[in-house]
Amino acid sequence: MHFSPSALPVLVIVGGTDETYRGYCWESAAAEHDLVVVDAAPPAGLVGDLVVDHEIADPRDADAVVAAGLALAARHEIGGVLTWDEYALVPAATLTERLGLRGNSVEAVLACRDKGTTRRLLDEAGVPSARSVRVQSAHEAAQAAAAIGYPVVLKPASHAASIGVIKAAHPEALRAAWEFANAGAGEQGPEGYGVLVEEYLDGPEVSVECMTLAGESVALAVTRKEVAFAPFFEEVGHTVERDDPLLPLVAPVARQALAALGVTDGISHVEMRVTKNGPRIIEVNARIGGDWIGRLVCRATGLDLPGIAASVAADMTPDLMPTHHGAAAVRLLYPKASGTLTERRLDALRASNSGEGRLREWGWLRDAGDRVALPPNGSLDEARIGYLITSGPTLTDAVTARDAAEAALVLQVEPEPAQ
């Protein structure tokens, strides 16, 4: 097979071909790079249109990814390796090391993927975090919770998207919490094992979106998170504003965490809670945040996170100068109860009429007739119905526009019969 040479640097993208959540990442990366992909199936749709070559391999299997990457390297001069898929981080780092390219070491990515290792390294470096104990049985979980003190959080050691994460407010809630978290741990990545019982951190939850190049980290934006459906931690909304007043407070802690874990390159998504005693780390993800956070950052600041990530992977100096001064918000649409979605529609004209703020993007994730299931019976993919993205000159404008868009929604769910 022969391919014509291109003036654009070639990047290998490992996995991450979900167009719903990651389509904008592909579009940004393709603006300055030729893209080749390693994934479990041939690329199709938007992604397929942006890809110049591919190899089929399980993106979570490091050996398979390396073999596929070497095959692509035989046909192209590869300038970098990149993924925005949490579960493909270790295989992508393994391929990066094999090709001798810029990127995080396998050791650093493993430290991020296994939250138990994250806690240990943060503690050793003096970075404020949460007390945490790895357990492998309900009995061990009860002992750890008693030692830490209620409330506690149980979570799989190496999962993502809040899968298996639950709060236990008192000893009577621990058994059910253990069963939920342990079920999630049965499906987690191989980089970690068991369930973590952790100190519950109270206070606003945020993430700091960072860029690291050659070990030097810069905090680019703060994402404020809105969480619902306690005792679970489903994220139902995010907001980003340029020059968030929290940035000077949380940025140093985010940089300290990245350094402690050995993160040297790329975009990272550093989650923390701002407690009464200051910011404390929840976890560190060595990739772009999910749920359209990158889109919000771009609309609020003009900074293109996937484009920056692609530049770093290709050993190019990214442009970190903000070009916009505003704010953006997203509402992730959930049903009020589990059941069958019978109707979903949006009066787009009414939704877009909200003063200085505007409805910028929206879409559906579920169709009428689909079952929608909230936790503990359903996952994120089974619960979300759609999303609304708004922006405006100020955070108040963006949130007001989001409220107006929500008011223009019609969501009807026929509840499931009581058990």
mmCIF file of C-alpha atoms in Angstrom, residues 105-308:
data_model
loop_
_atom_site.group_PDB
_atom_site.id
_atom_site.type_symbol
_atom_site.label_atom_id
_atom_site.label_comp_id
_atom_site.label_asym_id
_atom_site.label_seq_id
_atom_site.Cartn_x
_atom_site.Cartn_y
_atom_site.Cartn_z
ATOM 1 C CA SER A 105 6.224 7.586 30.271
ATOM 2 C CA VAL A 106 4.334 4.364 30.836
ATOM 3 C CA GLU A 107 5.204 4.682 34.524
ATOM 4 C CA ALA A 108 3.619 8.142 34.766
ATOM 5 C CA VAL A 109 0.455 7.053 32.982
ATOM 6 C CA LEU A 110 0.156 4.004 35.228
ATOM 7 C CA ALA A 111 0.475 6.306 38.231
ATOM 8 C CA CYS A 112 -2.520 8.281 36.964
ATOM 9 C CA ARG A 113 -4.578 5.263 35.923
ATOM 10 C CA ASP A 114 -4.302 3.458 39.282
ATOM 11 C CA LYS A 115 -5.859 5.813 41.812
ATOM 12 C CA GLY A 116 -4.253 3.877 44.664
ATOM 13 C CA THR A 117 -0.807 4.641 43.237
ATOM 14 C CA THR A 118 -1.919 8.237 42.675
ATOM 15 C CA ARG A 119 -2.786 8.612 46.367
ATOM 16 C CA ARG A 120 0.529 7.118 47.496
ATOM 17 C CA LEU A 121 2.659 9.340 45.267
ATOM 18 C CA LEU A 122 0.713 12.468 46.172
ATOM 19 C CA ASP A 123 1.108 11.676 49.862
ATOM 20 C CA GLU A 124 4.845 11.107 49.462
ATOM 21 C CA ALA A 125 5.178 14.468 47.673
ATOM 22 C CA GLY A 126 3.063 16.338 50.210
ATOM 23 C CA VAL A 127 0.322 17.178 47.714
ATOM 24 C CA PRO A 128 -3.061 17.578 49.473
ATOM 25 C CA SER A 129 -5.315 14.654 48.621
ATOM 26 C CA ALA A 130 -7.682 12.273 50.444
ATOM 27 C CA ARG A 131 -6.940 9.461 52.853
ATOM 28 C CA SER A 132 -7.380 6.213 50.960
ATOM 29 C CA VAL A 133 -7.207 2.465 51.590
ATOM 30 C CA ARG A 134 -7.275 -0.240 48.900
ATOM 31 C CA VAL A 135 -9.596 -3.130 49.845
ATOM 32 C CA GLN A 136 -10.707 -6.385 48.258
ATOM 33 C CA SER A 137 -13.608 -7.487 50.446
ATOM 34 C CA ALA A 138 -16.641 -6.060 52.218
ATOM 35 C CA HIS A 139 -14.975 -6.795 55.565
ATOM 36 C CA GLU A 140 -11.848 -4.849 54.600
ATOM 37 C CA ALA A 141 -14.045 -2.006 53.340
ATOM 38 C CA ALA A 142 -15.855 -1.796 56.680
ATOM 39 C CA GLN A 143 -12.566 -1.735 58.560
ATOM 40 C CA ALA A 144 -11.156 0.991 56.304
ATOM 41 C CA ALA A 145 -14.305 3.107 56.582
ATOM 42 C CA ALA A 146 -14.265 2.865 60.377
ATOM 43 C CA ALA A 147 -10.607 3.920 60.455
ATOM 44 C CA ILE A 148 -11.104 6.845 58.052
ATOM 45 C CA GLY A 149 -14.423 7.972 59.497
ATOM 46 C CA TYR A 150 -17.784 8.430 57.783
ATOM 47 C CA PRO A 151 -18.809 9.621 55.274
ATOM 48 C CA VAL A 152 -16.544 7.749 52.870
ATOM 49 C CA VAL A 153 -16.375 7.258 49.111
ATOM 50 C CA LEU A 154 -15.900 3.852 47.486
ATOM 51 C CA LYS A 155 -14.553 3.645 43.942
ATOM 52 C CA PRO A 156 -12.841 1.180 41.589
ATOM 53 C CA ALA A 157 -9.096 1.797 41.468
ATOM 54 C CA SER A 158 -8.760 2.170 37.693
ATOM 55 C CA HIS A 159 -12.093 3.108 36.149
ATOM 56 C CA ALA A 160 -13.402 6.415 34.748
ATOM 57 C CA ALA A 161 -16.622 8.392 34.197
ATOM 58 C CA SER A 162 -17.691 7.900 37.845
ATOM 59 C CA ILE A 163 -18.362 4.204 37.171
ATOM 60 C CA GLY A 164 -18.748 2.397 40.485
ATOM 61 C CA VAL A 165 -18.235 5.568 42.552
ATOM 62 C CA ILE A 166 -20.570 5.918 45.525
ATOM 63 C CA LYS A 167 -20.777 7.679 48.887
ATOM 64 C CA ALA A 168 -21.535 5.800 52.110
ATOM 65 C CA ALA A 169 -22.722 8.233 54.767
ATOM 66 C CA HIS A 170 -22.899 5.726 57.634
ATOM 67 C CA PRO A 171 -22.052 2.087 58.444
ATOM 68 C CA GLU A 172 -25.527 0.857 57.483
ATOM 69 C CA ALA A 173 -24.952 2.090 53.917
ATOM 70 C CA LEU A 174 -21.590 0.400 53.496
ATOM 71 C CA ARG A 175 -22.719 -3.051 52.352
ATOM 72 C CA ALA A 176 -24.763 -1.674 49.438
ATOM 73 C CA ALA A 177 -21.974 0.763 48.579
ATOM 74 C CA TRP A 178 -19.423 -2.057 48.542
ATOM 75 C CA GLU A 179 -21.570 -4.168 46.215
ATOM 76 C CA PHE A 180 -22.002 -1.245 43.794
ATOM 77 C CA ALA A 181 -18.321 -0.284 43.764
ATOM 78 C CA ASN A 182 -17.134 -3.896 43.576
ATOM 79 C CA ALA A 183 -19.404 -4.542 40.587
ATOM 80 C CA GLY A 184 -17.814 -1.568 38.832
ATOM 81 C CA ALA A 185 -14.348 -2.812 39.758
ATOM 82 C CA GLY A 186 -15.064 -6.061 37.959
ATOM 83 C CA GLU A 187 -15.054 -4.133 34.683
ATOM 84 C CA GLN A 188 -12.151 -1.757 35.379
ATOM 85 C CA GLY A 189 -8.904 -1.492 33.488
ATOM 86 C CA PRO A 190 -5.995 -3.815 34.305
ATOM 87 C CA GLU A 191 -3.771 -0.947 35.473
ATOM 88 C CA GLY A 192 -5.268 -1.110 38.988
ATOM 89 C CA TYR A 193 -7.059 -3.592 41.194
ATOM 90 C CA GLY A 194 -9.600 -3.654 43.976
ATOM 91 C CA VAL A 195 -11.756 -0.910 45.441
ATOM 92 C CA LEU A 196 -10.571 2.225 47.214
ATOM 93 C CA VAL A 197 -12.265 3.418 50.385
ATOM 94 C CA GLU A 198 -11.544 7.133 50.688
ATOM 95 C CA GLU A 199 -12.168 10.120 52.859
ATOM 96 C CA TYR A 200 -15.101 12.141 51.551
ATOM 97 C CA LEU A 201 -13.951 15.598 50.520
ATOM 98 C CA ASP A 202 -16.608 18.263 51.006
ATOM 99 C CA GLY A 203 -16.739 21.447 48.964
ATOM 100 C CA PRO A 204 -17.174 22.560 45.328
ATOM 101 C CA GLU A 205 -15.793 20.092 42.783
ATOM 102 C CA VAL A 206 -13.662 21.491 39.957
ATOM 103 C CA SER A 207 -11.166 20.314 37.416
ATOM 104 C CA VAL A 208 -8.085 22.181 36.252
ATOM 105 C CA GLU A 209 -7.288 21.780 32.560
ATOM 106 C CA CYS A 210 -3.502 21.848 32.220
ATOM 107 C CA MET A 211 -0.838 21.740 29.513
ATOM 108 C CA THR A 212 2.550 20.208 30.278
ATOM 109 C CA LEU A 213 5.572 20.447 28.000
ATOM 110 C CA ALA A 214 8.941 18.944 28.979
ATOM 111 C CA GLY A 215 7.831 18.780 32.610
ATOM 112 C CA GLU A 216 6.608 22.383 32.876
ATOM 113 C CA SER A 217 2.866 22.662 33.522
ATOM 114 C CA VAL A 218 0.529 25.580 32.848
ATOM 115 C CA ALA A 219 -3.028 25.743 34.177
ATOM 116 C CA LEU A 220 -5.236 26.885 31.289
ATOM 117 C CA ALA A 221 -8.760 26.859 32.720
ATOM 118 C CA VAL A 222 -10.979 25.811 35.618
ATOM 119 C CA THR A 223 -14.093 23.727 35.032
ATOM 120 C CA ARG A 224 -16.743 23.939 37.744
ATOM 121 C CA LYS A 225 -18.737 20.731 38.043
ATOM 122 C CA GLU A 226 -22.350 20.101 38.957
ATOM 123 C CA VAL A 227 -22.999 16.655 40.455
ATOM 124 C CA ALA A 228 -26.352 15.004 41.215
ATOM 125 C CA PHE A 229 -28.136 11.737 42.046
ATOM 126 C CA ALA A 230 -26.523 11.214 45.453
ATOM 127 C CA PRO A 231 -25.102 8.914 46.748
ATOM 128 C CA PHE A 232 -23.721 8.576 43.208
ATOM 129 C CA PHE A 233 -21.594 11.199 41.477
ATOM 130 C CA GLU A 234 -23.223 11.742 38.081
ATOM 131 C CA GLU A 235 -21.968 14.935 36.435
ATOM 132 C CA VAL A 236 -24.975 16.841 35.121
ATOM 133 C CA GLY A 237 -23.350 20.136 34.159
ATOM 134 C CA HIS A 238 -20.126 22.090 33.776
ATOM 135 C CA THR A 239 -19.217 25.753 33.468
ATOM 136 C CA VAL A 240 -16.002 27.456 32.344
ATOM 137 C CA GLU A 241 -15.165 31.161 32.445
ATOM 138 C CA ARG A 242 -12.038 32.959 31.352
ATOM 139 C CA ASP A 243 -10.057 34.209 34.355
ATOM 140 C CA ASP A 244 -12.041 32.165 36.872
ATOM 141 C CA PRO A 245 -11.199 33.616 40.326
ATOM 142 C CA LEU A 246 -10.428 30.093 41.559
ATOM 143 C CA LEU A 247 -7.556 29.670 39.088
ATOM 144 C CA PRO A 248 -4.812 31.240 41.260
ATOM 145 C CA LEU A 249 -5.882 29.010 44.181
ATOM 146 C CA VAL A 250 -6.128 25.660 42.380
ATOM 147 C CA ALA A 251 -3.409 26.008 39.730
ATOM 148 C CA PRO A 252 -0.421 25.453 42.067
ATOM 149 C CA VAL A 253 -1.971 22.269 43.508
ATOM 150 C CA ALA A 254 -2.681 20.939 40.017
ATOM 151 C CA ARG A 255 0.908 21.579 38.958
ATOM 152 C CA GLN A 256 2.237 19.904 42.104
ATOM 153 C CA ALA A 257 0.076 16.835 41.445
ATOM 154 C CA LEU A 258 1.285 16.494 37.850
ATOM 155 C CA ALA A 259 4.895 16.757 38.952
ATOM 156 C CA ALA A 260 4.401 14.178 41.721
ATOM 157 C CA LEU A 261 2.977 11.659 39.242
ATOM 158 C CA GLY A 262 5.725 12.235 36.668
ATOM 159 C CA VAL A 263 3.495 13.764 33.976
ATOM 160 C CA THR A 264 5.804 15.486 31.487
ATOM 161 C CA ASP A 265 3.756 16.206 28.357
ATOM 162 C CA GLY A 266 0.268 16.814 27.040
ATOM 163 C CA ILE A 267 -3.116 17.998 28.233
ATOM 164 C CA SER A 268 -4.270 16.794 31.664
ATOM 165 C CA HIS A 269 -7.575 16.963 33.512
ATOM 166 C CA VAL A 270 -6.869 17.377 37.247
ATOM 167 C CA GLU A 271 -9.931 16.880 39.468
ATOM 168 C CA MET A 272 -10.144 18.318 42.979
ATOM 169 C CA ARG A 273 -12.469 19.616 45.647
ATOM 170 C CA VAL A 274 -12.056 23.053 47.177
ATOM 171 C CA THR A 275 -12.506 22.191 50.856
ATOM 172 C CA LYS A 276 -12.509 24.529 53.858
ATOM 173 C CA ASN A 277 -8.824 23.618 54.236
ATOM 174 C CA GLY A 278 -7.992 24.370 50.604
ATOM 175 C CA PRO A 279 -7.876 22.391 47.340
ATOM 176 C CA ARG A 280 -7.398 18.621 47.626
ATOM 177 C CA ILE A 281 -6.865 16.279 44.686
ATOM 178 C CA ILE A 282 -9.491 13.698 43.699
ATOM 179 C CA GLU A 283 -7.693 12.223 40.688
ATOM 180 C CA VAL A 284 -5.479 13.092 37.725
ATOM 181 C CA ASN A 285 -6.380 12.116 34.162
ATOM 182 C CA ALA A 286 -3.515 12.392 31.664
ATOM 183 C CA ARG A 287 -5.819 13.356 28.787
ATOM 184 C CA ILE A 288 -8.468 15.876 27.762
ATOM 185 C CA GLY A 289 -11.508 15.946 30.057
ATOM 186 C CA GLY A 290 -14.720 14.339 28.849
ATOM 187 C CA ASP A 291 -18.268 15.634 28.453
ATOM 188 C CA TRP A 292 -17.354 18.430 26.017
ATOM 189 C CA ILE A 293 -15.149 20.210 28.564
ATOM 190 C CA GLY A 294 -12.710 20.986 25.762
ATOM 191 C CA ARG A 295 -15.527 22.653 23.833
ATOM 192 C CA LEU A 296 -16.394 24.826 26.827
ATOM 193 C CA VAL A 297 -12.774 25.875 27.297
ATOM 194 C CA CYS A 298 -12.570 26.866 23.635
ATOM 195 C CA ARG A 299 -15.800 28.875 23.737
ATOM 196 C CA ALA A 300 -14.778 30.656 26.946
ATOM 197 C CA THR A 301 -11.100 31.318 26.170
ATOM 198 C CA GLY A 302 -10.405 30.460 22.528
ATOM 199 C CA LEU A 303 -7.856 27.818 23.630
ATOM 200 C CA ASP A 304 -8.145 24.632 21.589
ATOM 201 C CA LEU A 305 -7.234 21.794 23.973
ATOM 202 C CA PRO A 306 -7.104 18.964 21.405
ATOM 203 C CA GLY A 307 -5.085 21.173 19.060
ATOM 204 C CA ILE A 308 -2.677 21.955 21.892
#
